[in-house]
């Protein structure tokens, strides 16, 4: 998931450099959403691991 967020971020940066405002905005929005989803899933995984008694790595 983090890979997809980085991919959309790169697409947004390239589109912004080339002047494609609509594509850059859409890609940046998708990258932000995917990054937030990744962070939420990461926190849930860490909490689940702590609840099971395994220390975080």
Coordinates of C-alpha atoms in Angstrom, one line a residue:
X1 CA 0.0 0.0 0.0
X2 CA 2.8 2.4 0.8
X3 CA 4.3 1.5 -2.6
X4 CA 1.1 2.7 -4.3
X5 CA 1.1 5.9 -2.3
X6 CA 4.6 6.6 -3.4
X7 CA 3.8 5.8 -7.0
X8 CA 0.9 8.2 -7.1
X9 CA 3.1 10.8 -5.4
X10 CA 5.7 10.5 -8.1
X11 CA 3.0 10.7 -10.8
X12 CA 1.6 13.8 -9.2
X13 CA 5.1 15.4 -9.1
X14 CA 5.8 14.6 -12.7
X15 CA 2.4 15.9 -13.8
X16 CA 2.8 19.1 -11.8
X17 CA 6.2 19.7 -13.5
X18 CA 4.7 19.2 -16.9
X19 CA 1.7 21.5 -16.1
X20 CA -1.1 19.0 -16.0
X21 CA -3.0 20.5 -13.0
X22 CA -5.9 18.1 -13.0
X23 CA -3.9 15.0 -13.1
X24 CA -1.5 16.3 -10.5
X25 CA -4.3 17.2 -8.1
X26 CA -6.0 13.8 -8.6
X27 CA -2.8 11.8 -8.1
X28 CA -1.8 13.8 -5.0
X29 CA -5.3 13.2 -3.5
X30 CA -5.0 9.5 -4.1
X31 CA -1.5 9.4 -2.7
X32 CA -2.7 11.2 0.5
X33 CA -5.7 8.8 0.9
X34 CA -3.5 5.7 0.4
X35 CA -0.9 7.0 2.9
X36 CA -3.5 7.6 5.6
X37 CA -5.0 4.2 5.0
X38 CA -1.5 2.7 5.2
X39 CA -0.8 4.5 8.5
X40 CA -4.2 3.4 10.0
X41 CA -3.5 -0.3 9.0
X42 CA 0.0 0.0 10.5
X43 CA -1.3 1.2 13.8
X44 CA -3.9 -1.5 13.9
X45 CA -1.3 -4.1 13.2
X46 CA 1.0 -2.8 15.9
X47 CA -1.9 -2.7 18.5
X48 CA -3.0 -6.3 17.5
X49 CA 0.6 -7.5 17.9
X50 CA 0.9 -5.8 21.3
X51 CA -2.4 -7.3 22.5
X52 CA -1.2 -10.8 21.6
X53 CA 1.8 -10.3 23.8
X54 CA 4.5 -10.0 21.1
X55 CA 6.8 -7.0 21.4
X56 CA 7.1 -4.6 18.5
X57 CA 10.0 -5.3 16.2

